[in-house]
mmCIF file of C-alpha atoms in Angstrom:
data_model
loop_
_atom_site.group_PDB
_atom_site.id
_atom_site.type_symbol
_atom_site.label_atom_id
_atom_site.label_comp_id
_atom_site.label_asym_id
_atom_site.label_seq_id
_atom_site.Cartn_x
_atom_site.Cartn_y
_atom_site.Cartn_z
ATOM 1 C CA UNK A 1 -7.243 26.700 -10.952
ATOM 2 C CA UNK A 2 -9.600 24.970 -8.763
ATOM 3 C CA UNK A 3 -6.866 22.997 -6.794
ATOM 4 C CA UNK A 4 -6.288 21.931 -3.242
ATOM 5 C CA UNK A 5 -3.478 22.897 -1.022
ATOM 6 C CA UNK A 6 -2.236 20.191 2.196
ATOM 7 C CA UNK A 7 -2.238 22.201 5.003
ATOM 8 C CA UNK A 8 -1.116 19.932 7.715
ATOM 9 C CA UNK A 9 -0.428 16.290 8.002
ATOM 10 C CA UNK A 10 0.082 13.700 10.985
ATOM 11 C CA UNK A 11 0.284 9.938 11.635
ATOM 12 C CA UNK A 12 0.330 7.367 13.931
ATOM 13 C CA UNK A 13 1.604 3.704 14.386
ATOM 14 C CA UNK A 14 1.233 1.618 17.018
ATOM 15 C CA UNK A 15 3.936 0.558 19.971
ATOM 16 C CA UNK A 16 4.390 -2.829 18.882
ATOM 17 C CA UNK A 17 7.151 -3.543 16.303
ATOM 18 C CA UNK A 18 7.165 -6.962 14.697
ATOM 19 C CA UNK A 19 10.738 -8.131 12.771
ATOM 20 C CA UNK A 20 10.693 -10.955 10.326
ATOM 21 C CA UNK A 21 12.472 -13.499 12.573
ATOM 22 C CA UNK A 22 9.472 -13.275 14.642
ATOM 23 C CA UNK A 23 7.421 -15.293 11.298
ATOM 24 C CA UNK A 24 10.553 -17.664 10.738
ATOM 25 C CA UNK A 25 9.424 -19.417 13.728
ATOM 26 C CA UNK A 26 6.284 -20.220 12.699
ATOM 27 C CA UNK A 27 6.632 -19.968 9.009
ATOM 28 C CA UNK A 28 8.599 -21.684 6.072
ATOM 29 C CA UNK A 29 10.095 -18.010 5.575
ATOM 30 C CA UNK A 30 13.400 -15.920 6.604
ATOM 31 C CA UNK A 31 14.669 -12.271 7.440
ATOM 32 C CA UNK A 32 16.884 -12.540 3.667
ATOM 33 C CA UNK A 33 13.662 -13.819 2.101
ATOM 34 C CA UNK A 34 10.944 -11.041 2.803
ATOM 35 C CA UNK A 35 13.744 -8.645 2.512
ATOM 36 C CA UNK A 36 15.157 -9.712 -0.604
ATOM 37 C CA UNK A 37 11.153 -10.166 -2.128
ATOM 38 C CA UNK A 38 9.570 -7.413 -0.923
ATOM 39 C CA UNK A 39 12.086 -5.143 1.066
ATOM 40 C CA UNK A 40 10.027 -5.254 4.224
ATOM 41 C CA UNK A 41 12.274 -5.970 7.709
ATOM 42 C CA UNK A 42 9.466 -4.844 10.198
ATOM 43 C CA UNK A 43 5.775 -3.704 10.470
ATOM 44 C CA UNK A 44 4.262 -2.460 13.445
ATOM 45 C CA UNK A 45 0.522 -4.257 14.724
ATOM 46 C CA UNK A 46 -2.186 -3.094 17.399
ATOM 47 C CA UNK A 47 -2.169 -4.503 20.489
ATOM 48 C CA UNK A 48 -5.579 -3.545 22.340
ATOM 49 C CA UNK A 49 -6.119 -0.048 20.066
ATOM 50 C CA UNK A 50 -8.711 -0.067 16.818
ATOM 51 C CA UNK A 51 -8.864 1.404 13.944
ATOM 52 C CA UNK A 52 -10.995 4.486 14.848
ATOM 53 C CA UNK A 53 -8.302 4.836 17.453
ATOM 54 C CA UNK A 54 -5.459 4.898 14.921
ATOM 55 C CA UNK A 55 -7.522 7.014 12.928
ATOM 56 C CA UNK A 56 -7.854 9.896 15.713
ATOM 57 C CA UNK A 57 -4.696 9.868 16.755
ATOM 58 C CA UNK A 58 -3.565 10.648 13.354
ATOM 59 C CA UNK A 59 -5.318 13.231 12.662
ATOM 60 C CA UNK A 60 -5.357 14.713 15.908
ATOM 61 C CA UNK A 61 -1.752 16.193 14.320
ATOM 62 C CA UNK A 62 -3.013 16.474 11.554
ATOM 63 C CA UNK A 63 -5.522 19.386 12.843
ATOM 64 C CA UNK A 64 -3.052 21.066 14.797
ATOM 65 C CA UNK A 65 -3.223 24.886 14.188
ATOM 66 C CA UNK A 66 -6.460 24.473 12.470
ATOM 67 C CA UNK A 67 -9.926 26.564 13.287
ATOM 68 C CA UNK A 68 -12.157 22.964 13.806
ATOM 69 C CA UNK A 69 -15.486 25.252 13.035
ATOM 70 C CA UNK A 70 -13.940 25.303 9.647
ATOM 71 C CA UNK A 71 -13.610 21.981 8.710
ATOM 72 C CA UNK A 72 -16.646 20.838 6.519
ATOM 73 C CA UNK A 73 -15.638 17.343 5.523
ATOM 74 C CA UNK A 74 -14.236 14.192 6.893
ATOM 75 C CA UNK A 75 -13.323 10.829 5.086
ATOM 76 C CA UNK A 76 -11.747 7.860 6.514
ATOM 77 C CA UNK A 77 -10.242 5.430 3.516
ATOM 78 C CA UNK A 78 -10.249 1.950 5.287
ATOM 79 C CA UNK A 79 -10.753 -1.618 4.514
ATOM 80 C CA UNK A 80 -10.574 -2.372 8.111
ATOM 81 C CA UNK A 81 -13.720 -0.098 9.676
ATOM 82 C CA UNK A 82 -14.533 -0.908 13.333
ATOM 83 C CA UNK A 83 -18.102 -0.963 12.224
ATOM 84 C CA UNK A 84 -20.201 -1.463 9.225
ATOM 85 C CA UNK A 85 -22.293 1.413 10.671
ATOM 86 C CA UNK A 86 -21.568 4.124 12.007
ATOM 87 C CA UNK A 87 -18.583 4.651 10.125
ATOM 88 C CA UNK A 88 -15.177 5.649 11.364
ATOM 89 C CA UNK A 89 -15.591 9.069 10.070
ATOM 90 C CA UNK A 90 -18.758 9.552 12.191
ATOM 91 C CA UNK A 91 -16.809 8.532 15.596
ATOM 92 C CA UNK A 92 -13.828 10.650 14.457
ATOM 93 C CA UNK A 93 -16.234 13.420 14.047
ATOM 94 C CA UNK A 94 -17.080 13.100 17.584
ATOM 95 C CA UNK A 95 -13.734 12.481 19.350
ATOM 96 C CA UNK A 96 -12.051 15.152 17.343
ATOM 97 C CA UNK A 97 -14.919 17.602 19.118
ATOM 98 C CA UNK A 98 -15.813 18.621 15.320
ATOM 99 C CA UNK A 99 -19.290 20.660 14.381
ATOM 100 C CA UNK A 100 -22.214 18.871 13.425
ATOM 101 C CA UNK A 101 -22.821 20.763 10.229
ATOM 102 C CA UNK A 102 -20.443 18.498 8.599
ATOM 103 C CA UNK A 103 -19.748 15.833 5.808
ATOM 104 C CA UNK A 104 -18.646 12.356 7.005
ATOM 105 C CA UNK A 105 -18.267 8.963 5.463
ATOM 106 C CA UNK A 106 -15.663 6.476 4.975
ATOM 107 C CA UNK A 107 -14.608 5.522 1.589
ATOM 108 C CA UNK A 108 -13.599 2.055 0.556
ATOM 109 C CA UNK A 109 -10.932 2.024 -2.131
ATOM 110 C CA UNK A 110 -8.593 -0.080 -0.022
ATOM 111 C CA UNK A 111 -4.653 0.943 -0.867
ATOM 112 C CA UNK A 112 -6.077 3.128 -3.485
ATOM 113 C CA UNK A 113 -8.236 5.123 -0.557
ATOM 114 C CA UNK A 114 -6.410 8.141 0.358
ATOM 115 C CA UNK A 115 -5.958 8.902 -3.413
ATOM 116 C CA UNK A 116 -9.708 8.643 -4.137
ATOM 117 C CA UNK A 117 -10.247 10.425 -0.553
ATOM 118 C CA UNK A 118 -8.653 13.685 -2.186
ATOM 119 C CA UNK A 119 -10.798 13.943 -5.216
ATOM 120 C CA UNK A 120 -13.482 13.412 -3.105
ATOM 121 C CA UNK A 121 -12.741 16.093 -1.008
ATOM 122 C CA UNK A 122 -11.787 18.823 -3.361
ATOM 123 C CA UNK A 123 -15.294 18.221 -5.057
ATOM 124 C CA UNK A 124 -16.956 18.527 -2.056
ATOM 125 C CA UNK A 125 -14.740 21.605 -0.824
ATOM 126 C CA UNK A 126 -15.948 23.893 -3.743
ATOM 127 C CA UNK A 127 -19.380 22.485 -3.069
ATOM 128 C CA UNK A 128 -19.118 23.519 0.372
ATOM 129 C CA UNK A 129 -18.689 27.018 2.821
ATOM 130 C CA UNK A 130 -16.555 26.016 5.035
ATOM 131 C CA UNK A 131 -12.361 26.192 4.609
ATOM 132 C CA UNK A 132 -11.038 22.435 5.455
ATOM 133 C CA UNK A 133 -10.945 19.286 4.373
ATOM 134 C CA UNK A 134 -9.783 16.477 6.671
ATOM 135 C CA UNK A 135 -8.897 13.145 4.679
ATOM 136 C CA UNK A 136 -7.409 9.651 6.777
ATOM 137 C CA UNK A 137 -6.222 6.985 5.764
ATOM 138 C CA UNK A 138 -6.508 4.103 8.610
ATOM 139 C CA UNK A 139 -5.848 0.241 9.048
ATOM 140 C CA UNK A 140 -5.397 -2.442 11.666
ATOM 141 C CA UNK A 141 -4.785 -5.171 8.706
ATOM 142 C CA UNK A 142 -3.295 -7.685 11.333
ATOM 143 C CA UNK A 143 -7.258 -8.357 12.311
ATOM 144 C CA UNK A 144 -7.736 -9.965 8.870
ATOM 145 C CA UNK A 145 -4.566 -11.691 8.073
ATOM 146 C CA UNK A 146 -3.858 -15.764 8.152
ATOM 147 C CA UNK A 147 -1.073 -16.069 10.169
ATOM 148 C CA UNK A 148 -0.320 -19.574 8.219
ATOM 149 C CA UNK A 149 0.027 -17.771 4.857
ATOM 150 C CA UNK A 150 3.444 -16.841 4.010
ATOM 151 C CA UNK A 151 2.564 -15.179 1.186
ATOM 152 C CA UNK A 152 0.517 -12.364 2.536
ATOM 153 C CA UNK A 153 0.784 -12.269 6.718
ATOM 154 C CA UNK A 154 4.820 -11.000 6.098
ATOM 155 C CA UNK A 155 3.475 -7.810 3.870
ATOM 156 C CA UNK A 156 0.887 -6.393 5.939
ATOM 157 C CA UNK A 157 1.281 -3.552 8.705
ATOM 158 C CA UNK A 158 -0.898 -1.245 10.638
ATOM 159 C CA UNK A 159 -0.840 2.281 11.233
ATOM 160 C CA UNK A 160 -2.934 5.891 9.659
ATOM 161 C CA UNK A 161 -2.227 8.887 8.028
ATOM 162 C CA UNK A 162 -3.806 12.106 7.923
ATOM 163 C CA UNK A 163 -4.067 15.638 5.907
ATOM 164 C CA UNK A 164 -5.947 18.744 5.918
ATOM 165 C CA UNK A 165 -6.227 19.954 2.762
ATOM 166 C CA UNK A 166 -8.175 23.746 1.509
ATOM 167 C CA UNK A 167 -9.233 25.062 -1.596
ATOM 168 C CA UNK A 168 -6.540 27.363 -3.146
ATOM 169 C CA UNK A 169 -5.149 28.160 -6.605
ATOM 170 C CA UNK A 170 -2.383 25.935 -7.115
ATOM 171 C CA UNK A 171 -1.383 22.813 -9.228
ATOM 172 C CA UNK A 172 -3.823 19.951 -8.974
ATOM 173 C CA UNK A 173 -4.625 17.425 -11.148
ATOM 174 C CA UNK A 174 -5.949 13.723 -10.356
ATOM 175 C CA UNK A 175 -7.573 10.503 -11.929
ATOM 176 C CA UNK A 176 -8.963 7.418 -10.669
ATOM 177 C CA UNK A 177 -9.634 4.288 -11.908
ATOM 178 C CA UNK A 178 -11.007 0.666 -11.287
ATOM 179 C CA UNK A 179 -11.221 -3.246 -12.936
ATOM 180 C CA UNK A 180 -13.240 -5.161 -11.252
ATOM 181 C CA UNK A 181 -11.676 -7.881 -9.945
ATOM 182 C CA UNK A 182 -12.850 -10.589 -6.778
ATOM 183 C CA UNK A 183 -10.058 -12.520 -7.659
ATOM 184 C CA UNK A 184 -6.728 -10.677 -7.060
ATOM 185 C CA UNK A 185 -7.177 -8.943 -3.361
ATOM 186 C CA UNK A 186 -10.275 -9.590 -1.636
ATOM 187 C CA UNK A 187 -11.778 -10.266 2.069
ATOM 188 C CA UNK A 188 -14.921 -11.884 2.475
ATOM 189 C CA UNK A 189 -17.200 -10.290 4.990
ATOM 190 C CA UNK A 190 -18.422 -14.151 6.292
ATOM 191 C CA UNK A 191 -14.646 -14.815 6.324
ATOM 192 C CA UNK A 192 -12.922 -11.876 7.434
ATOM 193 C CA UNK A 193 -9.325 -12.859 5.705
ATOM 194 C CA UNK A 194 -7.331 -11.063 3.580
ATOM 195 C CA UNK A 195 -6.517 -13.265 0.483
ATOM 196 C CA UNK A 196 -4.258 -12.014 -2.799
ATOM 197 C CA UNK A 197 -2.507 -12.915 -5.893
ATOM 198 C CA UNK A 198 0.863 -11.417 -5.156
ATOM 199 C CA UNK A 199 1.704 -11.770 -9.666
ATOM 200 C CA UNK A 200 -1.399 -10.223 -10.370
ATOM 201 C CA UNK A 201 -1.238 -7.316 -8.378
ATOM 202 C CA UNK A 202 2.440 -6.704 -9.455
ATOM 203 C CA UNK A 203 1.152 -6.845 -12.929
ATOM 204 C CA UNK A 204 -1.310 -4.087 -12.245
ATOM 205 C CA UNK A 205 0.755 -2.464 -10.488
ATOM 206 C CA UNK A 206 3.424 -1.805 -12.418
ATOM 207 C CA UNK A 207 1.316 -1.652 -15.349
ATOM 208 C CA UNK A 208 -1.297 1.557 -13.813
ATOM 209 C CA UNK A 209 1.404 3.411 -11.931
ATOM 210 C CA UNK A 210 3.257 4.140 -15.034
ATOM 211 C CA UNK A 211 0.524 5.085 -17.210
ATOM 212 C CA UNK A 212 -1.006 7.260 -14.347
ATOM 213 C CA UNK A 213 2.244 9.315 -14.006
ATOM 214 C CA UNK A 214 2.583 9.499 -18.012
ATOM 215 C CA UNK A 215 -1.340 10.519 -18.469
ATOM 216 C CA UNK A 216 -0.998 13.331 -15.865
ATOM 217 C CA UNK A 217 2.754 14.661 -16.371
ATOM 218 C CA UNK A 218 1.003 15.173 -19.993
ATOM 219 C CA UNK A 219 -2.044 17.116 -18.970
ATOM 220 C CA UNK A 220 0.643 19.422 -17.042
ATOM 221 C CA UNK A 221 2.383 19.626 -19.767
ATOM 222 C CA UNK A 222 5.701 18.235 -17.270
ATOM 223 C CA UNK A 223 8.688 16.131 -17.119
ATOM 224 C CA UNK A 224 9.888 13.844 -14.478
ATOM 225 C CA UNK A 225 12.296 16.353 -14.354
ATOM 226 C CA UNK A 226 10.076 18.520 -12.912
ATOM 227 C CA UNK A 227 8.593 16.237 -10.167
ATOM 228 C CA UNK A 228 10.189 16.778 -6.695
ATOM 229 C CA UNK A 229 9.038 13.844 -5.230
ATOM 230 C CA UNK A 230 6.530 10.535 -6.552
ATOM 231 C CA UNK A 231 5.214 9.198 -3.677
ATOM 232 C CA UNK A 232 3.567 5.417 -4.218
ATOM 233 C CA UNK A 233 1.958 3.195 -2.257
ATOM 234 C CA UNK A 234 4.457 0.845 -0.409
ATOM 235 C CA UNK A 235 3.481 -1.977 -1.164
ATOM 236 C CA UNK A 236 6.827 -4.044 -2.359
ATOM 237 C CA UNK A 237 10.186 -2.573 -2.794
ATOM 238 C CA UNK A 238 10.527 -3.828 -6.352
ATOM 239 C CA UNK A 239 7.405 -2.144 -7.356
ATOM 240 C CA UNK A 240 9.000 1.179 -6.842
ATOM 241 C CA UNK A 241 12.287 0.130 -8.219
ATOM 242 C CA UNK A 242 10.498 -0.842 -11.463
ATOM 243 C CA UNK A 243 8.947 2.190 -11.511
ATOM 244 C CA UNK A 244 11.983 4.751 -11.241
ATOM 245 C CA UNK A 245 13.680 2.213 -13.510
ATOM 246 C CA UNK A 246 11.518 2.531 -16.569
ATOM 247 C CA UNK A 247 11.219 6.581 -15.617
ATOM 248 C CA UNK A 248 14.958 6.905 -15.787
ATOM 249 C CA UNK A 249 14.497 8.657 -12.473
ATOM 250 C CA UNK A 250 16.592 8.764 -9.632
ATOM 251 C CA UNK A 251 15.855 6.364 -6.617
ATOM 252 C CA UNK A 252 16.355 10.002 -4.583
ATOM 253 C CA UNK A 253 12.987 10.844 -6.107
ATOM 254 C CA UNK A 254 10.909 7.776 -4.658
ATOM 255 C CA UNK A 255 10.353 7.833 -0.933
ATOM 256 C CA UNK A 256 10.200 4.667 0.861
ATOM 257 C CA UNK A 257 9.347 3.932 4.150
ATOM 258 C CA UNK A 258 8.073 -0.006 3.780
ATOM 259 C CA UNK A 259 11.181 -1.212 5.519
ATOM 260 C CA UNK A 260 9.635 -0.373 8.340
ATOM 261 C CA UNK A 261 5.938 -0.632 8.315
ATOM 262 C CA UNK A 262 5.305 -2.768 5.462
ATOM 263 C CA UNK A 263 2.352 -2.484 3.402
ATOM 264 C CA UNK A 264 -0.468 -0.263 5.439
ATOM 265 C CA UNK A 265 -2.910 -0.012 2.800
ATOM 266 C CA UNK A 266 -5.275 3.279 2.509
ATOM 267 C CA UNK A 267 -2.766 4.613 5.367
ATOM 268 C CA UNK A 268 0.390 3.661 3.320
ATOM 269 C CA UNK A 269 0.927 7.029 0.814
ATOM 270 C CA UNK A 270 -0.385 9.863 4.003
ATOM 271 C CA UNK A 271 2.085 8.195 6.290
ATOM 272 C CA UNK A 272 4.897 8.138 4.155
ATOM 273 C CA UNK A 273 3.700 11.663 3.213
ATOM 274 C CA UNK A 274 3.147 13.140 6.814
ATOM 275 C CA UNK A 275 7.096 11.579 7.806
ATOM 276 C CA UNK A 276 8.510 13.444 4.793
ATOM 277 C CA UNK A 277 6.554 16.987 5.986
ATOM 278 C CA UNK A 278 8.343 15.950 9.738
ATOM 279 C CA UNK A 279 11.219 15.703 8.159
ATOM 280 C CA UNK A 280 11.066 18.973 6.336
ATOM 281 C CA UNK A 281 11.411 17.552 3.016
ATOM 282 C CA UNK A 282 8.545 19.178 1.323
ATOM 283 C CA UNK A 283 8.955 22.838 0.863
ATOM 284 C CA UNK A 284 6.158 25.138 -0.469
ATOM 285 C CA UNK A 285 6.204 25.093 -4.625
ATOM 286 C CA UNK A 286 7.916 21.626 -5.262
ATOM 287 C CA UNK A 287 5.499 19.438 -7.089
ATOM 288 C CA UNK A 288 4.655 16.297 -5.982
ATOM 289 C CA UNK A 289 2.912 12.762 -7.460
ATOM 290 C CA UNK A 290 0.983 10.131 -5.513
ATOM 291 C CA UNK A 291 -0.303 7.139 -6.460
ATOM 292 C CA UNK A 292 -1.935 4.523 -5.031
ATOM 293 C CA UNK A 293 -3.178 1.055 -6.508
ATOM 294 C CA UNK A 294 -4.680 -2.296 -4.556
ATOM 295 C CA UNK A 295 -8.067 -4.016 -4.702
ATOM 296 C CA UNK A 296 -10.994 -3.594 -6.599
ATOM 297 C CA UNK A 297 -8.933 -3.804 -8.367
ATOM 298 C CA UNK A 298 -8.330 0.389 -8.203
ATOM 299 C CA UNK A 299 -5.697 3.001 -8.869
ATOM 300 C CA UNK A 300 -5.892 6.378 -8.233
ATOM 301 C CA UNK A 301 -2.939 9.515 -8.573
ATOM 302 C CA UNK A 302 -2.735 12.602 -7.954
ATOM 303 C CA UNK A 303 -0.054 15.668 -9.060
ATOM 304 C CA UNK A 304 -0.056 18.662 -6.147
ATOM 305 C CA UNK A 305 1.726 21.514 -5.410
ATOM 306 C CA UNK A 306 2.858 21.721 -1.358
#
């Protein structure tokens, strides 16, 4: 099997915490309603740090242990790049001290990024000489959020994950997908604001993150029985809880992490991913699902072995 094994994973949020009370006084909105909607109580936002910054410091964990001279490709997954050229994988490239013989781009799938981001590098791995694959997942949303929108400012958090992932013969499947759609999550480059249709991305949602977990626990020939963990994007709380719902899967089986942070976009499923490795959840063997989803519209999964 022509699979990919994580190696390593880090992350990185910034200092500043921000509670829901802290909208209330500027917003027609409470703590009980943002929990009770979405089961977000904080998020954390930059101060004075960018995204390339969030990005580094991520995966500057992320690399511990690892020979740099062997790591052949780099991918950033943002919707929030620093620059429209060069892109955030470039300047990582360079502050992380990496060769110059080397693969680097940044890849815009927004919440859907870091899914797309592993594909991409397991193609290119078995393309390619050298051992490593370094994939991030970075965003400082709070630089394109309305502040005066209830609807969206409450959901959004910053942060970045990262993982370095090699070529070995384990259990790996993934698929991708998008539906183009201006309408339901966008940002306007001569506008710089994040606008979305909360109903229609539920829809999708709900609607893609089943029949990505059904199309690939097939092609494995699996159960959700078999799954260790599914790790989705956290985006709302009652997403998820849909999801185990109509699974008939146990809550245990879902981490969630978007009490705290919120929604963090292409950094959402690495960070929740690189505090369960901290935490010494994962052990080598389990299998594990990801799945991401957000606009584009695109969705994107992925079933692993640690």
């Amino acid at each position: 099997m022509k699979g990919i094994s994580i190696v390593n994973t880090g992350y990185y949020v910034p200092e500043r915490r921000v509670e829901n009370e802290v909208f209330s006084k500027t917003l027609q909105t409470s703590d009980e309603w943002i929990v009770s909607r979405t089961g977000i109580k904080a998020r954390h936002f930059v101060e004075e740090e960018a995204t390339t910054t969030l990005a580094y410091k991520a995966a500057l964990k992320a690399i511990e242990g690892i020979d740099k001279k062997e790591i052949g490709v780099v991918i950033v997954a943002s919707m929030t790049n620093d620059y429209l050229t060069p892109s955030t994988a470039c300047l990582l490239q360079k502050a992380l001290g990496l060769q110059e013989d080397i693969i680097a781009f940044d890849l815009s799938a927004a919440c859907s990024g870091f899914e797309y981001g592993l594909s991409v590098t397991r193609a290119l791995l078995y393309a390619n000489k050298k051992r490593y694959g370094l994939i991030v997942g970075a965003e400082c949303l709070s630089s394109i959020l309305d502040f005066k929108d209830r609807s969206t400012c409450v959901l959004f958090g910053d942060g970045a994950g990262a993982a370095v992932v090699e070529k070995a013969d384990k259990l790996y499947l993934d698929l991708s997908g998008a539906r183009g759609n201006q309408d339901a999550l966008y940002v306007r480059r001569d506008e710089q604001i994040l606008h979305m249709r909360g109903r229609d991305v539920f829809r999708f949602a709900t609607t893609v993150i089943l029949t990505s977990i059904e199309r690939l626990l097939n092609e494995a020939k699996l159960s959700v029985d078999d799954i260790d963990y599914f790790i989705l994007h956290q985006a709302n709380g009652r997403i998820i809880s849909h999801v185990y719902k109509k699974l008939k899967a146990p809550a245990s089986k879902f981490y969630m992490n978007l009490d705290e942070y919120g929604n963090t976009s292409a950094a959402s499923i690495p960070l929740a991913l690189s505090q369960m490795n901290e935490k010494k959840m994962l052990k080598r063997g389990m299998k594990i699902i990801l799945v991401g989803f957000g606009g584009g519209l695109t969705y994107g999964a992925n079933l692993l072995e640690w």
